[in-house]
Amino acid sequence: MRAPVVEVWRSAFKLRVGKSWAEENLACLKDNVPKDIRRRGKYIVWEFAGPGGETNGLVIHLGMSGRCGVTTAAQPKVTHTHFALRMADDREVRLVDPRRFGGLRAGPLAKLMASEPLGALGPEPLERGFGGAVLAERLGSSRRPIRDALLDQEAIAGLGNIYAVEALFAAGIFPLVEAQRLHASAWERLAGTIVTVLQRGIDNGGTTLKDFRNVEGEVGRNQDDLRVYGRADEACPRCGAKLVGFVSGGRSGAYCPRCQPRPRTRQVR
């Protein structure tokens, strides 16, 4: 998609709240030519070439229920459409967000990358150099339960609750142990399982529990490969013990009491 933007449309409804999203600045994208799309943490970052040679960007957060899709300008906007970019070739990129937890922000790309929320994000688990030492440096002094600590986007970018729960199961780590109690070997093991579960989720096209769809409207397949998340009271796929559900920090999860035993020693190895 290299046709320039000829129209920027925005609904009258507010999306994500907070100071980082107060200035959407979407009109600056008119007459821009779309370029590369990439990800930073849980955010979509779309690069544009401005008419004066400047490099602009659009940051999209899909929230809980948002999805982006490509259609034609003649196609009626479905309910809960809140943003559309019409291109010179008459195609439109639209954001549909029923719960309006998503967010939009445009402007000079360098400024977007350096300012909040992107500028405050931690390292990417799928980039070179990520490992147990990085995790320990970012979270090793935290008194929070390790599952909760992993959700801190300023410590590690892009890891959500489902993948944190799955990674802890794969690593054999009790999800409610304080992060500071993990030994170097546990951090290294956990870093490896984080990469594994994230890559598996990508290969499976994402996890669809309720709302997630890709740009073609297709659901993900990763929910079929979840080992413990959402399976409290079911049998552990590894040892057969009954999985135990828990809630911490307002987020639910599950673990195996046999494969992820509550630690009795000072450090978890």
mmCIF file of C-alpha atoms in Angstrom:
data_model
loop_
_atom_site.group_PDB
_atom_site.id
_atom_site.type_symbol
_atom_site.label_atom_id
_atom_site.label_comp_id
_atom_site.label_asym_id
_atom_site.label_seq_id
_atom_site.Cartn_x
_atom_site.Cartn_y
_atom_site.Cartn_z
ATOM 1 C CA MET A 1 0.000 0.000 0.000
ATOM 2 C CA ARG A 2 1.925 3.017 -1.324
ATOM 3 C CA ALA A 3 -0.885 5.353 -2.477
ATOM 4 C CA PRO A 4 -0.908 8.625 -0.490
ATOM 5 C CA VAL A 5 -3.488 9.435 2.165
ATOM 6 C CA VAL A 6 -6.246 11.658 0.754
ATOM 7 C CA GLU A 7 -8.641 11.716 3.702
ATOM 8 C CA VAL A 8 -8.431 11.188 7.474
ATOM 9 C CA TRP A 9 -11.720 10.342 9.178
ATOM 10 C CA ARG A 10 -12.307 10.135 12.908
ATOM 11 C CA SER A 11 -15.512 9.392 14.823
ATOM 12 C CA ALA A 12 -16.751 11.739 17.549
ATOM 13 C CA PHE A 13 -16.098 9.187 20.292
ATOM 14 C CA LYS A 14 -13.065 9.309 22.553
ATOM 15 C CA LEU A 15 -10.767 6.331 22.669
ATOM 16 C CA ARG A 16 -7.959 5.636 25.158
ATOM 17 C CA VAL A 17 -7.723 8.107 28.036
ATOM 18 C CA GLY A 18 -4.523 9.505 29.544
ATOM 19 C CA LYS A 19 -2.047 12.236 28.789
ATOM 20 C CA SER A 20 -0.134 10.183 26.213
ATOM 21 C CA TRP A 21 -3.232 9.971 24.003
ATOM 22 C CA ALA A 22 -4.751 13.420 24.527
ATOM 23 C CA GLU A 23 -3.250 14.851 21.310
ATOM 24 C CA GLU A 24 -4.120 12.447 18.495
ATOM 25 C CA ASN A 25 -2.881 14.844 15.766
ATOM 26 C CA LEU A 26 -4.264 12.576 13.040
ATOM 27 C CA ALA A 27 -4.740 15.349 10.454
ATOM 28 C CA CYS A 28 -0.976 15.503 9.957
ATOM 29 C CA LEU A 29 -1.190 12.232 8.009
ATOM 30 C CA LYS A 30 -3.024 13.758 5.033
ATOM 31 C CA ASP A 31 -0.952 13.631 1.818
ATOM 32 C CA ASN A 32 1.538 11.245 3.495
ATOM 33 C CA VAL A 33 2.699 8.074 1.724
ATOM 34 C CA PRO A 34 2.475 4.880 3.826
ATOM 35 C CA LYS A 35 5.721 3.001 4.403
ATOM 36 C CA ASP A 36 6.768 0.245 6.792
ATOM 37 C CA ILE A 37 4.636 -1.150 9.623
ATOM 38 C CA ARG A 38 6.274 -2.635 12.698
ATOM 39 C CA ARG A 39 5.553 -3.391 16.333
ATOM 40 C CA ARG A 40 6.887 -1.941 19.575
ATOM 41 C CA GLY A 41 5.604 -3.785 22.629
ATOM 42 C CA LYS A 42 1.831 -3.971 22.247
ATOM 43 C CA TYR A 43 1.725 -1.017 19.860
ATOM 44 C CA ILE A 44 1.497 -0.895 16.070
ATOM 45 C CA VAL A 45 3.904 1.676 14.608
ATOM 46 C CA TRP A 46 3.179 2.762 11.022
ATOM 47 C CA GLU A 47 5.744 4.926 9.247
ATOM 48 C CA PHE A 48 4.771 7.563 6.673
ATOM 49 C CA ALA A 49 6.726 9.805 4.282
ATOM 50 C CA GLY A 50 5.422 13.350 4.609
ATOM 51 C CA PRO A 51 4.884 15.640 1.585
ATOM 52 C CA GLY A 52 7.835 17.790 2.616
ATOM 53 C CA GLY A 53 10.247 14.879 3.050
ATOM 54 C CA GLU A 54 9.621 14.493 6.783
ATOM 55 C CA THR A 55 9.105 11.087 8.420
ATOM 56 C CA ASN A 56 5.850 10.810 10.311
ATOM 57 C CA GLY A 57 4.290 7.973 12.223
ATOM 58 C CA LEU A 58 0.985 6.602 13.469
ATOM 59 C CA VAL A 59 0.858 4.670 16.745
ATOM 60 C CA ILE A 60 -2.126 2.362 17.230
ATOM 61 C CA HIS A 61 -3.044 0.533 20.414
ATOM 62 C CA LEU A 62 -5.814 -2.006 19.865
ATOM 63 C CA GLY A 63 -6.807 -2.179 23.528
ATOM 64 C CA MET A 64 -9.040 -5.107 24.451
ATOM 65 C CA SER A 65 -11.297 -5.294 21.416
ATOM 66 C CA GLY A 66 -9.794 -3.195 18.617
ATOM 67 C CA ARG A 67 -8.931 -4.496 15.168
ATOM 68 C CA CYS A 68 -7.642 -2.953 11.961
ATOM 69 C CA GLY A 69 -8.763 -3.946 8.484
ATOM 70 C CA VAL A 70 -8.463 -2.889 4.850
ATOM 71 C CA THR A 71 -11.554 -2.279 2.720
ATOM 72 C CA THR A 72 -12.775 0.091 0.017
ATOM 73 C CA ALA A 73 -14.066 3.594 0.601
ATOM 74 C CA ALA A 74 -17.433 2.580 -0.863
ATOM 75 C CA GLN A 75 -17.945 -0.083 1.807
ATOM 76 C CA PRO A 76 -20.212 1.258 4.603
ATOM 77 C CA LYS A 77 -18.485 1.710 7.936
ATOM 78 C CA VAL A 78 -19.559 -0.957 10.394
ATOM 79 C CA THR A 79 -20.718 -0.073 13.906
ATOM 80 C CA HIS A 80 -17.885 0.943 16.253
ATOM 81 C CA THR A 81 -15.611 2.181 13.447
ATOM 82 C CA HIS A 82 -13.659 5.075 14.944
ATOM 83 C CA PHE A 83 -10.878 5.846 12.469
ATOM 84 C CA ALA A 84 -10.258 5.543 8.735
ATOM 85 C CA LEU A 85 -7.451 6.487 6.371
ATOM 86 C CA ARG A 86 -8.570 6.702 2.730
ATOM 87 C CA MET A 87 -5.839 6.292 0.149
ATOM 88 C CA ALA A 88 -5.661 7.648 -3.388
ATOM 89 C CA ASP A 89 -6.372 4.160 -4.757
ATOM 90 C CA ASP A 90 -9.733 4.267 -2.901
ATOM 91 C CA ARG A 91 -8.758 1.720 -0.287
ATOM 92 C CA GLU A 92 -9.343 2.453 3.403
ATOM 93 C CA VAL A 93 -7.626 1.285 6.559
ATOM 94 C CA ARG A 94 -10.158 1.285 9.401
ATOM 95 C CA LEU A 95 -10.009 0.819 13.157
ATOM 96 C CA VAL A 96 -13.030 -0.876 14.737
ATOM 97 C CA ASP A 97 -13.072 -0.826 18.540
ATOM 98 C CA PRO A 98 -16.352 -1.728 20.313
ATOM 99 C CA ARG A 99 -15.043 -1.124 23.842
ATOM 100 C CA ARG A 100 -12.970 1.952 22.902
ATOM 101 C CA PHE A 101 -9.959 0.931 24.996
ATOM 102 C CA GLY A 102 -7.647 1.483 22.037
ATOM 103 C CA GLY A 103 -5.644 4.573 21.175
ATOM 104 C CA LEU A 104 -4.347 6.632 18.242
ATOM 105 C CA ARG A 105 -1.507 9.102 18.053
ATOM 106 C CA ALA A 106 0.297 10.619 15.041
ATOM 107 C CA GLY A 107 3.213 12.994 14.530
ATOM 108 C CA PRO A 108 6.943 13.043 13.763
ATOM 109 C CA LEU A 109 8.125 9.431 14.073
ATOM 110 C CA ALA A 110 11.252 10.213 16.088
ATOM 111 C CA LYS A 111 9.181 12.147 18.620
ATOM 112 C CA LEU A 112 6.630 9.347 18.928
ATOM 113 C CA MET A 113 9.338 6.758 19.521
ATOM 114 C CA ALA A 114 11.086 8.861 22.173
ATOM 115 C CA SER A 115 8.027 10.013 24.141
ATOM 116 C CA GLU A 116 5.534 8.061 26.245
ATOM 117 C CA PRO A 117 4.200 5.487 25.935
ATOM 118 C CA LEU A 118 6.764 4.071 23.467
ATOM 119 C CA GLY A 119 9.774 5.795 24.990
ATOM 120 C CA ALA A 120 9.155 4.189 28.381
ATOM 121 C CA LEU A 121 8.953 0.598 27.139
ATOM 122 C CA GLY A 122 11.422 -2.060 28.219
ATOM 123 C CA PRO A 123 13.428 -4.402 25.973
ATOM 124 C CA GLU A 124 11.780 -6.636 23.384
ATOM 125 C CA PRO A 125 11.864 -10.375 24.220
ATOM 126 C CA LEU A 126 12.220 -11.373 20.556
ATOM 127 C CA GLU A 127 15.188 -9.123 19.839
ATOM 128 C CA ARG A 128 18.813 -10.202 19.968
ATOM 129 C CA GLY A 129 20.418 -9.874 23.402
ATOM 130 C CA PHE A 130 17.360 -10.759 25.447
ATOM 131 C CA GLY A 131 18.005 -13.370 28.123
ATOM 132 C CA GLY A 132 17.976 -14.213 31.791
ATOM 133 C CA ALA A 133 20.476 -11.499 32.688
ATOM 134 C CA VAL A 134 18.241 -8.858 31.113
ATOM 135 C CA LEU A 135 15.198 -10.131 32.995
ATOM 136 C CA ALA A 136 17.094 -10.257 36.283
ATOM 137 C CA GLU A 137 18.385 -6.729 35.802
ATOM 138 C CA ARG A 138 14.908 -5.365 35.103
ATOM 139 C CA LEU A 139 12.915 -7.354 37.687
ATOM 140 C CA GLY A 140 15.362 -9.017 40.076
ATOM 141 C CA SER A 141 14.782 -6.588 42.937
ATOM 142 C CA SER A 142 10.989 -6.555 42.659
ATOM 143 C CA ARG A 143 8.840 -7.789 45.549
ATOM 144 C CA ARG A 144 5.880 -8.288 43.243
ATOM 145 C CA PRO A 145 4.670 -11.770 42.310
ATOM 146 C CA ILE A 146 6.673 -12.801 39.262
ATOM 147 C CA ARG A 147 3.549 -13.079 37.058
ATOM 148 C CA ASP A 148 2.566 -9.496 37.954
ATOM 149 C CA ALA A 149 6.111 -8.213 37.465
ATOM 150 C CA LEU A 150 6.280 -9.677 33.970
ATOM 151 C CA LEU A 151 3.287 -7.554 32.926
ATOM 152 C CA ASP A 152 5.191 -4.313 33.619
ATOM 153 C CA GLN A 153 5.726 -2.937 30.123
ATOM 154 C CA GLU A 154 8.511 -0.656 31.323
ATOM 155 C CA ALA A 155 10.439 -3.738 32.435
ATOM 156 C CA ILE A 156 9.755 -5.965 29.429
ATOM 157 C CA ALA A 157 7.746 -4.913 26.389
ATOM 158 C CA GLY A 158 4.890 -6.795 24.799
ATOM 159 C CA LEU A 159 4.289 -9.590 27.295
ATOM 160 C CA GLY A 160 0.618 -9.983 28.224
ATOM 161 C CA ASN A 161 -1.081 -12.029 30.905
ATOM 162 C CA ILE A 162 -1.788 -15.114 28.788
ATOM 163 C CA TYR A 163 1.808 -15.446 27.629
ATOM 164 C CA ALA A 164 3.255 -14.710 31.076
ATOM 165 C CA VAL A 165 1.141 -17.483 32.619
ATOM 166 C CA GLU A 166 2.136 -19.908 29.872
ATOM 167 C CA ALA A 167 5.833 -19.025 30.122
ATOM 168 C CA LEU A 168 5.866 -19.567 33.888
ATOM 169 C CA PHE A 169 4.277 -22.981 33.462
ATOM 170 C CA ALA A 170 6.809 -23.970 30.815
ATOM 171 C CA ALA A 171 9.624 -22.789 33.121
ATOM 172 C CA GLY A 172 8.207 -24.616 36.160
ATOM 173 C CA ILE A 173 8.009 -21.434 38.246
ATOM 174 C CA PHE A 174 5.259 -20.732 40.802
ATOM 175 C CA PRO A 175 3.493 -17.600 39.452
ATOM 176 C CA LEU A 176 3.001 -15.912 42.850
ATOM 177 C CA VAL A 177 6.576 -16.140 44.123
ATOM 178 C CA GLU A 178 8.270 -12.766 44.648
ATOM 179 C CA ALA A 179 10.423 -11.899 41.650
ATOM 180 C CA GLN A 180 13.402 -11.138 43.871
ATOM 181 C CA ARG A 181 13.515 -14.792 44.975
ATOM 182 C CA LEU A 182 14.420 -16.120 41.542
ATOM 183 C CA HIS A 183 17.951 -17.454 41.073
ATOM 184 C CA ALA A 184 19.989 -16.752 37.931
ATOM 185 C CA SER A 185 19.178 -20.191 36.505
ATOM 186 C CA ALA A 186 15.430 -19.571 36.935
ATOM 187 C CA TRP A 187 15.700 -16.209 35.169
ATOM 188 C CA GLU A 188 17.534 -17.853 32.289
ATOM 189 C CA ARG A 189 14.962 -20.621 32.033
ATOM 190 C CA LEU A 190 12.101 -18.129 32.135
ATOM 191 C CA ALA A 191 13.644 -15.925 29.441
ATOM 192 C CA GLY A 192 13.798 -18.947 27.164
ATOM 193 C CA THR A 193 10.186 -19.948 27.725
ATOM 194 C CA ILE A 194 9.001 -16.354 27.175
ATOM 195 C CA VAL A 195 10.588 -16.398 23.731
ATOM 196 C CA THR A 196 9.102 -19.828 23.027
ATOM 197 C CA VAL A 197 5.499 -18.968 23.949
ATOM 198 C CA LEU A 198 5.612 -15.630 22.118
ATOM 199 C CA GLN A 199 6.983 -17.226 18.971
ATOM 200 C CA ARG A 200 4.379 -19.980 19.179
ATOM 201 C CA GLY A 201 1.650 -17.344 19.485
ATOM 202 C CA ILE A 202 2.942 -15.555 16.383
ATOM 203 C CA ASP A 203 3.191 -18.801 14.422
ATOM 204 C CA ASN A 204 -0.405 -19.609 15.432
ATOM 205 C CA GLY A 205 -1.712 -16.233 14.305
ATOM 206 C CA GLY A 206 -2.477 -14.930 17.801
ATOM 207 C CA THR A 207 -4.800 -15.950 20.621
ATOM 208 C CA THR A 208 -8.541 -15.397 20.180
ATOM 209 C CA LEU A 209 -10.545 -15.755 23.381
ATOM 210 C CA LYS A 210 -13.190 -13.138 22.561
ATOM 211 C CA ASP A 211 -12.399 -10.274 20.191
ATOM 212 C CA PHE A 212 -9.033 -10.728 18.466
ATOM 213 C CA ARG A 213 -9.024 -10.799 14.651
ATOM 214 C CA ASN A 214 -6.190 -10.188 12.214
ATOM 215 C CA VAL A 215 -6.408 -7.645 9.364
ATOM 216 C CA GLU A 216 -8.214 -10.227 7.233
ATOM 217 C CA GLY A 217 -10.826 -10.819 9.932
ATOM 218 C CA GLU A 218 -9.509 -14.268 10.833
ATOM 219 C CA VAL A 219 -9.307 -15.574 14.394
ATOM 220 C CA GLY A 220 -6.064 -16.839 15.884
ATOM 221 C CA ARG A 221 -5.304 -20.488 16.649
ATOM 222 C CA ASN A 222 -3.059 -20.165 19.702
ATOM 223 C CA GLN A 223 -5.915 -20.637 22.178
ATOM 224 C CA ASP A 224 -5.910 -24.304 21.160
ATOM 225 C CA ASP A 225 -2.278 -24.633 22.280
ATOM 226 C CA LEU A 226 -2.598 -22.984 25.711
ATOM 227 C CA ARG A 227 -1.349 -25.359 28.404
ATOM 228 C CA VAL A 228 -2.747 -23.770 31.556
ATOM 229 C CA TYR A 229 -4.322 -20.352 30.934
ATOM 230 C CA GLY A 230 -8.101 -20.593 31.241
ATOM 231 C CA ARG A 231 -7.876 -24.260 32.246
ATOM 232 C CA ALA A 232 -8.232 -24.091 36.046
ATOM 233 C CA ASP A 233 -9.593 -27.347 37.507
ATOM 234 C CA GLU A 234 -8.546 -29.295 34.411
ATOM 235 C CA ALA A 235 -5.756 -31.861 34.373
ATOM 236 C CA CYS A 236 -2.201 -30.620 33.900
ATOM 237 C CA PRO A 237 -1.081 -31.580 30.363
ATOM 238 C CA ARG A 238 2.312 -32.559 31.747
ATOM 239 C CA CYS A 239 1.651 -34.527 34.956
ATOM 240 C CA GLY A 240 -2.130 -34.868 35.236
ATOM 241 C CA ALA A 241 -2.507 -32.950 38.516
ATOM 242 C CA LYS A 242 -5.483 -30.616 38.890
ATOM 243 C CA LEU A 243 -4.625 -27.086 37.729
ATOM 244 C CA VAL A 244 -5.250 -24.310 40.266
ATOM 245 C CA GLY A 245 -6.703 -20.920 39.377
ATOM 246 C CA PHE A 246 -5.545 -17.677 40.983
ATOM 247 C CA VAL A 247 -6.159 -13.930 40.811
ATOM 248 C CA SER A 248 -3.423 -11.380 41.458
ATOM 249 C CA GLY A 249 -3.281 -7.724 40.555
ATOM 250 C CA GLY A 250 -6.755 -8.011 39.059
ATOM 251 C CA ARG A 251 -5.612 -10.615 36.509
ATOM 252 C CA SER A 252 -6.475 -14.299 36.584
ATOM 253 C CA GLY A 253 -4.272 -17.240 35.756
ATOM 254 C CA ALA A 254 -3.664 -20.900 36.488
ATOM 255 C CA TYR A 255 -0.758 -23.118 37.476
ATOM 256 C CA CYS A 256 0.091 -26.711 38.261
ATOM 257 C CA PRO A 257 0.842 -27.279 41.969
ATOM 258 C CA ARG A 258 3.072 -30.221 41.079
ATOM 259 C CA CYS A 259 5.007 -28.799 38.109
ATOM 260 C CA GLN A 260 5.133 -25.279 39.619
ATOM 261 C CA PRO A 261 5.400 -25.933 43.368
ATOM 262 C CA ARG A 262 5.245 -23.124 45.891
ATOM 263 C CA PRO A 263 8.911 -22.582 46.883
ATOM 264 C CA ARG A 264 10.070 -23.377 50.404
ATOM 265 C CA THR A 265 13.698 -22.330 49.993
ATOM 266 C CA ARG A 266 14.985 -18.783 49.823
ATOM 267 C CA GLN A 267 15.618 -18.777 46.102
ATOM 268 C CA VAL A 268 13.942 -20.456 43.166
ATOM 269 C CA ARG A 269 16.497 -22.237 41.025
#
